[in-house]
Coordinates of C-alpha atoms and ligand atoms in Angstrom, one line a residue:
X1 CA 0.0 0.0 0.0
X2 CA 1.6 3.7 -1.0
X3 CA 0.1 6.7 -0.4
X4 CA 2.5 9.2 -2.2
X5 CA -0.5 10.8 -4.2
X6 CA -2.6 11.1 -1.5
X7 CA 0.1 12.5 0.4
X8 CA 0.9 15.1 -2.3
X9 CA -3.2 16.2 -2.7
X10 CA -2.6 16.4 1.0
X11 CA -0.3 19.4 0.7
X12 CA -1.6 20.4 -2.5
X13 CA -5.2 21.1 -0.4
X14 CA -3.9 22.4 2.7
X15 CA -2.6 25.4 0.5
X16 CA -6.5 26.6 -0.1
X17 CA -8.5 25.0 2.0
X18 CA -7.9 24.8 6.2
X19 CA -6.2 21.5 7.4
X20 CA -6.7 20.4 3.6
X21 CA -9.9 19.1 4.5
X22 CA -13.5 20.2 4.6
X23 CA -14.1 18.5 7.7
X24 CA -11.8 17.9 10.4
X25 CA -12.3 14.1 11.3
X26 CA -10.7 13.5 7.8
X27 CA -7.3 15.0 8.8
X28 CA -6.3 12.0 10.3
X29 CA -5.4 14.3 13.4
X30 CA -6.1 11.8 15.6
X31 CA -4.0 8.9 14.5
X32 CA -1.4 10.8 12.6
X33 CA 0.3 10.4 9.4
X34 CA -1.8 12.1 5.8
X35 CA -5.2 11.3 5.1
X36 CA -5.8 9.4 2.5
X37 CA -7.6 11.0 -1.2
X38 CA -10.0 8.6 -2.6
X39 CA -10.6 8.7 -6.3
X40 CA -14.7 6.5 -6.4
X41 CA -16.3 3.9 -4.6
X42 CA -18.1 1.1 -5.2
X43 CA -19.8 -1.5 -3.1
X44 CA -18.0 -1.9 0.0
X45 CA -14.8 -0.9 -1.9
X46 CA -13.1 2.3 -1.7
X47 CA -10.3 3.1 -4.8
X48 CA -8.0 5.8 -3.8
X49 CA -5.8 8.2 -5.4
X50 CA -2.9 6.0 -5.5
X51 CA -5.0 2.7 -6.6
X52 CA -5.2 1.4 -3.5
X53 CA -8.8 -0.7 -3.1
X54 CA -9.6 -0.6 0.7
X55 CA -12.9 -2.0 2.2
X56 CA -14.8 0.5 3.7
X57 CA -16.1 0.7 7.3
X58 CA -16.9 4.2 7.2
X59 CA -19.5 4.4 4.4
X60 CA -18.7 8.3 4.4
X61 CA -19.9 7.9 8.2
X62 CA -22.9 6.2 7.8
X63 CA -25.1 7.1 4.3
X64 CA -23.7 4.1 2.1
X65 CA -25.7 1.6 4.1
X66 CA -26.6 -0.8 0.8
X67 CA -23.0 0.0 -0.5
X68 CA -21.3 2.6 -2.5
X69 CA -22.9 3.7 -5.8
X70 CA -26.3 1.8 -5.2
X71 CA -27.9 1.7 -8.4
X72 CA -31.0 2.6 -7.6
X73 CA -29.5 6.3 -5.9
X74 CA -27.5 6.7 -9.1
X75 CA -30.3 6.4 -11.6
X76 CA -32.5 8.3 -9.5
X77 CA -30.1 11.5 -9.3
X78 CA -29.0 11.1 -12.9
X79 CA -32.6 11.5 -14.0
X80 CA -33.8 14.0 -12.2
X81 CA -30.5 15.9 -13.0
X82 CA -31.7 16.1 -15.9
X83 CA -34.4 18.0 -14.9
X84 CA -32.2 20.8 -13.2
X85 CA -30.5 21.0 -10.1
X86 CA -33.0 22.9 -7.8
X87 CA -35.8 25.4 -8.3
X88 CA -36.2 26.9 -4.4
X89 CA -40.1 25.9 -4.9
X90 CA -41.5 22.9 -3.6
X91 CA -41.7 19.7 -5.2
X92 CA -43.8 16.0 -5.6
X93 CA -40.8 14.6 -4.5
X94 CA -40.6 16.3 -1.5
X95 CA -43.9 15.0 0.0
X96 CA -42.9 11.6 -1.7
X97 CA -40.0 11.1 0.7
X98 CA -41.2 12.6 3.4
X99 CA -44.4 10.3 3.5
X100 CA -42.5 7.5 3.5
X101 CA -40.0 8.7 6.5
X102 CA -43.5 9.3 8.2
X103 CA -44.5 5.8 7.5
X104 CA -41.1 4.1 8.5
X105 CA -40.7 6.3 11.8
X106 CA -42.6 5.6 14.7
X107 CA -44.5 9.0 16.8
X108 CA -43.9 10.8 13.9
X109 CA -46.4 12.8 11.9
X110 CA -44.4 15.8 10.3
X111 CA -41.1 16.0 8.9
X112 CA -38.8 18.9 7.6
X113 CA -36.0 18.6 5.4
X114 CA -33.0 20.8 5.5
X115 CA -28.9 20.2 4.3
X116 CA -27.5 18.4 7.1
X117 CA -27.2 17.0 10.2
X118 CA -26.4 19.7 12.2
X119 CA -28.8 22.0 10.8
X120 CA -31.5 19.1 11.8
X121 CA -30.4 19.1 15.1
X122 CA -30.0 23.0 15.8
X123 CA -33.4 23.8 14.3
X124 CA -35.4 21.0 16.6
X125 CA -33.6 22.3 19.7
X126 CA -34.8 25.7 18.3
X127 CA -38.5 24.2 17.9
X128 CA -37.9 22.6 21.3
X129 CA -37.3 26.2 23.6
X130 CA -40.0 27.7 20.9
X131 CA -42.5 25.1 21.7
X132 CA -41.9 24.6 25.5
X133 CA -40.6 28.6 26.1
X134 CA -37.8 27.6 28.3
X135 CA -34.3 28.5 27.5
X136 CA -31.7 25.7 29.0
X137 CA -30.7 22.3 27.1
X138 CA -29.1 19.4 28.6
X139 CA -26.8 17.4 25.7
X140 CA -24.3 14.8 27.4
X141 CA -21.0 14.6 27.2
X142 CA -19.3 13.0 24.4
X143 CA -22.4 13.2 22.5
X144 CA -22.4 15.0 18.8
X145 CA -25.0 16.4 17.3
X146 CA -23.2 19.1 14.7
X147 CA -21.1 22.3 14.9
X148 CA -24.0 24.4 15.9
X149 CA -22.9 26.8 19.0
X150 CA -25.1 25.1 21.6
X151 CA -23.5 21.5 20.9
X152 CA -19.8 22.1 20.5
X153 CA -20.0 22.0 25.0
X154 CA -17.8 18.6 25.4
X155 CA -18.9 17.8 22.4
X156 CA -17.9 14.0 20.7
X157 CA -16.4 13.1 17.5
X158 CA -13.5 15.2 15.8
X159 CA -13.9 18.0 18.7
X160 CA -12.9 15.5 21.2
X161 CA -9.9 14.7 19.4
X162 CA -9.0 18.5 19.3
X163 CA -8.8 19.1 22.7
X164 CA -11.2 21.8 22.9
X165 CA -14.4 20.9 24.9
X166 CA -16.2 24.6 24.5
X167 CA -14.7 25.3 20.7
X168 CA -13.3 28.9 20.6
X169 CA -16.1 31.1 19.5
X170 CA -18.8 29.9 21.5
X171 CA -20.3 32.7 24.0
X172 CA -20.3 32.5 27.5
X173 CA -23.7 33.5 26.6
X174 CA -24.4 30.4 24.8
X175 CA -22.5 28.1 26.7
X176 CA -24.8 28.7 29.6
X177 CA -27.7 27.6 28.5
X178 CA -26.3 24.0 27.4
X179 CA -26.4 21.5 30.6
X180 CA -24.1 18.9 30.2
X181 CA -24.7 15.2 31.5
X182 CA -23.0 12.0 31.6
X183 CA -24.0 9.4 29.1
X184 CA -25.8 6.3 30.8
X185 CA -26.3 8.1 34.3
X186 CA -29.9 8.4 34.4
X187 CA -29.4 10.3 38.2
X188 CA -26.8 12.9 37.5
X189 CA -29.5 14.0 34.3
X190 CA -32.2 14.0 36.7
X191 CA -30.2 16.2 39.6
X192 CA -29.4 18.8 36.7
X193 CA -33.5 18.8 35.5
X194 CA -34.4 19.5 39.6
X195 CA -32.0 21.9 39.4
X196 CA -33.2 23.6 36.6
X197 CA -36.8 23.4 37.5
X198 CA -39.4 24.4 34.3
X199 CA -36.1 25.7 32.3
X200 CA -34.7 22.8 30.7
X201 CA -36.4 23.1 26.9
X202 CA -35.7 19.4 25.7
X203 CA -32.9 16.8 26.4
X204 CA -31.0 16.0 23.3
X205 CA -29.5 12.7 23.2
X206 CA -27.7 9.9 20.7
X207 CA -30.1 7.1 21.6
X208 CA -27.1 4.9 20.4
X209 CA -24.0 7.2 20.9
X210 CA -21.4 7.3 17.9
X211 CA -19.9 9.9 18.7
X212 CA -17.5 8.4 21.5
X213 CA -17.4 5.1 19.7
X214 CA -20.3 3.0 19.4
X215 CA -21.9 3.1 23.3
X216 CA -25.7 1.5 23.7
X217 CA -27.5 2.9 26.4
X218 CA -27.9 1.2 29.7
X219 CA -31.0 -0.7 30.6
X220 CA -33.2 1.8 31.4
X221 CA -31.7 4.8 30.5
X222 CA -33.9 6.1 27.8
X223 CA -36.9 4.9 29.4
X224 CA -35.6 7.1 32.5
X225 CA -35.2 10.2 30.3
X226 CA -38.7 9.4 29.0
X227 CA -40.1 9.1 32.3
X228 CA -38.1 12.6 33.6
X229 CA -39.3 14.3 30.4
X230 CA -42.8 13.6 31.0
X231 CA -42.3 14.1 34.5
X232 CA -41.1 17.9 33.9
X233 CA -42.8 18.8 30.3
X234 CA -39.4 18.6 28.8
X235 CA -39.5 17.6 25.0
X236 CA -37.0 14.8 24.2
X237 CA -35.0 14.7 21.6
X238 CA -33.8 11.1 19.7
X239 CA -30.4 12.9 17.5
X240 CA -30.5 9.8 14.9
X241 CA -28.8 11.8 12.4
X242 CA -26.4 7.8 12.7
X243 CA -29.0 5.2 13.6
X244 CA -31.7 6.6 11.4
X245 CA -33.1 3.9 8.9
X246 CA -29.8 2.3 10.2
X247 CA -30.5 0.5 13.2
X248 CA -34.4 -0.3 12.3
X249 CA -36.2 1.0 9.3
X250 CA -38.0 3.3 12.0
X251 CA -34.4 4.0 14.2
X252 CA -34.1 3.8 17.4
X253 CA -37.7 4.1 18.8
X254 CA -38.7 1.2 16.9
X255 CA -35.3 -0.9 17.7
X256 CA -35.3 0.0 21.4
X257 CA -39.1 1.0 21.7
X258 CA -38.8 4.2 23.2
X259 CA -40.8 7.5 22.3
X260 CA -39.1 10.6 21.2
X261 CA -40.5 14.1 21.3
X262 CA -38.6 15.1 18.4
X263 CA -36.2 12.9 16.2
X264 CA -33.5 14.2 14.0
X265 CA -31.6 12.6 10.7
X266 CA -28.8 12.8 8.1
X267 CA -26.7 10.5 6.6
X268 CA -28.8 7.7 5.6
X269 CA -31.9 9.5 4.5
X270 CA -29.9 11.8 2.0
X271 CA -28.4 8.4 0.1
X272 CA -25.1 10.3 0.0
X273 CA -26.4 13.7 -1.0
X274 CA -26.5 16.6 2.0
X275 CA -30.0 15.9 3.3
X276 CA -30.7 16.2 7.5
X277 CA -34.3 16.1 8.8
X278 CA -36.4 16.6 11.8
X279 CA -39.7 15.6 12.6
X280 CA -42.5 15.3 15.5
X281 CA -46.0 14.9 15.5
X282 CA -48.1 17.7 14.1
X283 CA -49.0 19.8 17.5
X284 CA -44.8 20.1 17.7
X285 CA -44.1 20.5 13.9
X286 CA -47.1 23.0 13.9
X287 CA -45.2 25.7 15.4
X288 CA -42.7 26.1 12.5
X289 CA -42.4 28.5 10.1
X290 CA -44.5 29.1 7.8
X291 CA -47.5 27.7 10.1
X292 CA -46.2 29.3 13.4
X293 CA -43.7 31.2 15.0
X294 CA -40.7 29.3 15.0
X295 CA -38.4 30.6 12.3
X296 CA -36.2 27.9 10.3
X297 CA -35.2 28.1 6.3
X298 CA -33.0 26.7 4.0
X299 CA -32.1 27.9 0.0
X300 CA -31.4 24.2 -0.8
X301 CA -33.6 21.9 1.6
X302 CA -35.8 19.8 0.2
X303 CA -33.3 20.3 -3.1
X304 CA -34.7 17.7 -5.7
X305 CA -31.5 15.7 -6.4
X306 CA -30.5 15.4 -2.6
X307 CA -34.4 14.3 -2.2
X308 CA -34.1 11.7 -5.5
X309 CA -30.9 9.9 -3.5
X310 CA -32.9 10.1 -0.2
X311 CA -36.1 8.6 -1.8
X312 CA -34.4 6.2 -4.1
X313 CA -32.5 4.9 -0.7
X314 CA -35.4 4.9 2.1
X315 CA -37.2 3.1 -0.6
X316 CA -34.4 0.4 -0.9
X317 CA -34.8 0.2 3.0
X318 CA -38.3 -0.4 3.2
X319 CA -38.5 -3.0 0.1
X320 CA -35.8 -4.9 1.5
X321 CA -36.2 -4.6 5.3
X322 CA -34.2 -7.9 5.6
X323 CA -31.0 -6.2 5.3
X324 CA -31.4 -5.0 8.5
X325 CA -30.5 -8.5 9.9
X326 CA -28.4 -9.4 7.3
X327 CA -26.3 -6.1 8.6
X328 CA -26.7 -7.4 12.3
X329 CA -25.6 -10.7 11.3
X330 CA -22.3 -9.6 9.4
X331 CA -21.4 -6.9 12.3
X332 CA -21.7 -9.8 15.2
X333 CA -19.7 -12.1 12.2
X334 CA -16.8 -9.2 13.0
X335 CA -17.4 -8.7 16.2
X336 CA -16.8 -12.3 17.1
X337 CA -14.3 -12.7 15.0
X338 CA -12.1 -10.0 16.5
X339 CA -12.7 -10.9 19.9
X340 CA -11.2 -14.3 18.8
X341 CA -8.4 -13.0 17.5
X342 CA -7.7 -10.1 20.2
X343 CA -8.5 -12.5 22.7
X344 CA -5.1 -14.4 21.9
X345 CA -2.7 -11.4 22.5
X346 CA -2.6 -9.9 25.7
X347 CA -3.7 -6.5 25.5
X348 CA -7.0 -5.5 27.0
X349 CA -9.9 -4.2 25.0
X350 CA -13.5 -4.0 24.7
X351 CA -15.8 -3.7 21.5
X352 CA -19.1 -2.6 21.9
X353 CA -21.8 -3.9 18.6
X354 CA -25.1 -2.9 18.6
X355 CA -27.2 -3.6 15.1
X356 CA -24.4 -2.4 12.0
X357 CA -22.4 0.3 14.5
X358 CA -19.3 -1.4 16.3
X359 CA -16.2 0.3 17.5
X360 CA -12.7 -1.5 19.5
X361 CA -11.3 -0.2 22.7
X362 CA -7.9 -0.8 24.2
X363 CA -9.9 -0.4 27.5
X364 CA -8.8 -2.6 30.7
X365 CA -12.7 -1.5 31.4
X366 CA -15.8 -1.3 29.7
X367 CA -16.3 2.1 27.6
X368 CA -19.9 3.4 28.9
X369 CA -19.8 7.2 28.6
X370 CA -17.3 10.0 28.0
X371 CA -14.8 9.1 30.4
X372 CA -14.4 5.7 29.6
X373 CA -14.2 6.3 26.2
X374 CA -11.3 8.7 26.6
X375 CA -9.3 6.7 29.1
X376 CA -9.9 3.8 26.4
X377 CA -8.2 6.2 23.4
X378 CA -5.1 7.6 25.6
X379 CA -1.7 6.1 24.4
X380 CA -0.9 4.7 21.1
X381 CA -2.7 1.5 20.8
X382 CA -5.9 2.6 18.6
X383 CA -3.4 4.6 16.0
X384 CA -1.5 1.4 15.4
X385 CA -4.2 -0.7 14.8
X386 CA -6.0 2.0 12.7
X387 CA -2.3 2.3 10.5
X388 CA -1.6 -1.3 10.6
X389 CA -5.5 -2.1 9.7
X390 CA -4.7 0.7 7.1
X391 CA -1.6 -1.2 5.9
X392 CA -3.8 -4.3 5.4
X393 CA -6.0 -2.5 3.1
X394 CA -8.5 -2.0 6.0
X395 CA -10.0 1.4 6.6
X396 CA -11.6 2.3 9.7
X397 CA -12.6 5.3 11.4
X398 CA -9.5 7.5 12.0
X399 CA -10.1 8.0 15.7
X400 CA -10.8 6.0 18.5
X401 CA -13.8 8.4 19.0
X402 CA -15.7 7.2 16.2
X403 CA -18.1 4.1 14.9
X404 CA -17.2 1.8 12.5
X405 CA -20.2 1.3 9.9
X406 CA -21.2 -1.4 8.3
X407 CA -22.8 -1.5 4.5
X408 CA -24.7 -4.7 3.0
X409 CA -22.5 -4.9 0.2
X410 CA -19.6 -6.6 2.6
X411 CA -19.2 -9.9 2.0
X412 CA -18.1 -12.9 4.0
X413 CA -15.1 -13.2 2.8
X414 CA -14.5 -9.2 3.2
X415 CA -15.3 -10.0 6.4
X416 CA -12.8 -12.8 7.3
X417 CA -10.0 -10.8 5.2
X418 CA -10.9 -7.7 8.4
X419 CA -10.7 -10.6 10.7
X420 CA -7.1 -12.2 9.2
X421 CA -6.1 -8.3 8.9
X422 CA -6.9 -7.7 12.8
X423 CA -5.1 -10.9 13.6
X424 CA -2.2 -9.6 12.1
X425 CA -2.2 -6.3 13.3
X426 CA -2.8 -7.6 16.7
X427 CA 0.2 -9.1 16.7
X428 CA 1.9 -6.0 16.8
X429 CA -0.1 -3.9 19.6
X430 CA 2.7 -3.9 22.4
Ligands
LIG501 P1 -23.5 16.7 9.9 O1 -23.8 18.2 10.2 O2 -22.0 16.3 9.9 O3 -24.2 16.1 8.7 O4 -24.2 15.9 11.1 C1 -23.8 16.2 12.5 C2 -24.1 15.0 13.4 C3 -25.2 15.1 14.2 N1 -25.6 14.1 15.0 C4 -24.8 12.9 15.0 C5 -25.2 11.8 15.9 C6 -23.7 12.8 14.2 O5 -22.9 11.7 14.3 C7 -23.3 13.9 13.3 C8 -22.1 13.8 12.4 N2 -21.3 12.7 12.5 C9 -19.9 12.9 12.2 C10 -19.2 11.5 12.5 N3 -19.0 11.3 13.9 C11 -19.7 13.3 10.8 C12 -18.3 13.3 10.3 C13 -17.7 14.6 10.2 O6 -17.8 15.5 11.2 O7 -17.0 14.9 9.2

């Protein structure tokens, strides 16, 4: 495996554009060395800029579910490209896919599309303090849901890796109205509400964090936030912006049975193309713009080429919901197959699985919340395996903070080369 191109785009890019990347994760920050440029994918195969073909467990963090280039996503934006790219006036399409994401998610009746996942997540916390009037939100540390001010408070994914729990350029102002909580501790949430009484707006939580790795909540922990929510008239929301049409064909509330307030998406239900959503039943959604108060907008939501990739993809989901298992199935495949291999050397680690997200920790303990998650990531032991994985022609998230992802296109045999490619690189963990 070489890199030299990838390494040369590297510097090339970092000359006009910050870090050389448009998103920070991809910088490789967090394990080191340049990131690599990839040139297409297809399937479960990535092809980068030095002809390298890697198998993908990032799926561009999450979307490619069914594989890169599904061909039913391609045909649909081709076609409707043809048609022009976006008209800023509403279209069949849009009610088309957003009927079926009310069919497929439970406790939903009303959904509203805007560019990304962040944007889905700032403008239902907006709808939540404009619907309830109160002004304080509690997010939990580790947790992501976007760059939007409010979240970047100890926030998970690439700003954990940066060192910078309250990202320069937040307020003081905005800080203070974001409560943080530890993941999984259903009494330190419930000390903060009684401590905020009737000013907590909504609780935003990953139902299934990803953000910290792959952590499932406890037994009873998001029935306990239900059951403090209802207690307090706080609005709860499910950020599935990752297990969205990923983990069930109706998320997390259907997987786990457990009743958001509001839900948010991204990834999966834009196919590949910058779609995020949010969505509550009508008496919530009612107080959005252009029906109430509640302003929120977007020149490109709803834009007919991002909607033609969602469509073509929630409609893949629904018609096939067996690949839901067949995901499961592969991802405990792996899982197993790790531990087995892992289990023969003599460094500690844990992997938690739940449905198609799975991440590995070189953690004496198990990784529950923030903490655990970030003793598990200190040292060197997760940026070998990701380089000698790398080596292998194994690609895998690029920080210790992050879920691995699987897509339906893996194979068996993709899977047993990860397994012989961990086995290897095992080896080599000190
Ligand atoms: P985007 O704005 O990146 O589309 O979505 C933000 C977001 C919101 N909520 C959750 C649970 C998320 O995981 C994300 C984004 N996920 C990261 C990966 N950990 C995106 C990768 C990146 O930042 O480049």
């Amino acid at each position: 495996m070489l890199y030299q191109r990838s390494s040369a785009l590297f510097a090339a890019a970092k000359k006009v554009i910050p870090g050389g990347v448009n998103s920070p994760v991809r910088a490789f920050t967090a394990v080191g060395g340049d990131p690599i440029f990839v040139e297409k994918a297809k399937g479960a195969y990535l092809y980068d800029a030095d002809g390298n073909q890697l198998i993908d467990y990032i799926n561009s963090w999450g979307p490619m579910i069914l594989g890169h280039a599904h061909p039913d996503v391609l045909e649909a934006v081709i076609s409707y490209a043809k048609k022009g790219t976006s008209f800023g006036m509403p279209t069949e399409l849009e009610t088309k896919i957003a009927s079926l994401a009310v069919e497929m998610v439970p406790n939903i009746d009303k959904i509203r599309f805007v560019n990304s996942g962040t944007e889905a997540c700032m403008s239902a916390v907006r709808l939540a303090r404009g619907y309830t009037g109160r002004e304080k939100i509690i997010k939990f540390a580790g947790c992501y849901h976007g760059h939007s001010d409010s979240f970047l408070i100890q926030a998970g994914s690439g700003a954990v890796t940066f060192g910078t729990p309250n990202s320069p350029g937040v307020t003081q102002g905005t800080a203070q109205d974001t409560l943080l909580a530890r993941y999984n501790d259903i009494d330190h949430v419930t000390t903060i509400v009684e401590a905020n009484k009737d000013a907590v707006a909504c609780i935003i939580v990953e139902p299934v964090a990803g953000n910290m790795g792959c952590i499932p909540p406890k037994e009873g922990f998001l029935e306990g936030l239900r059951a403090l929510c209802d207690a307090h008239d706080i609005l709860l929301i499910f950020d599935e912006v990752m297990t969205g049409f990923r983990l069930a064909p109706g998320g997390v509330q259907e997987l786990l049975n457990v009743r958001a307030d509001i839900v948010t998406f991204g990834k999966v239900i834009g196919g590949g193309l910058p779609v995020g959503a949010f969505a509550a039943k009508a008496e919530i959604m009612g107080h959005l713009a252009p029906e109430g108060p509640v302003y929120q907008a977007g020149t490109l939501s709803g834009n007919p080429l991002a909607m033609a990739a969602g469509f073509a993809m929630l409609t893949a989901l629904n018609n096939e919901r067996e690949v839901f298992s067949s995901l499961s199935q592969k991802t405990e495949y792996l899982h197993k197959g790790m531990a087995k291999v892992l289990d023969a050397t003599s460094r500690p680690y844990t992997i938690n699985r739940i449905g198609s997200m799975i991440s590995v920790h070189f953690s004496e303990t198990p990784v529950t919340d923030f903490e655990t998650a970030a003793k598990a990531a200190t040292g060197d032991a997760f940026k070998t395996f990701f380089h000698g994985m790398l080596k292998e022609g194994i690609y895998i998230a690029p920080s210790a903070f992050e879920t691995w992802f699987l897509c339906d296109a893996l194979t068996y045999d993709d899977l047993d080369a990860t397994i012989v490619a961990c086995e290897k690189v095992s080896k080599t963990l000190a």
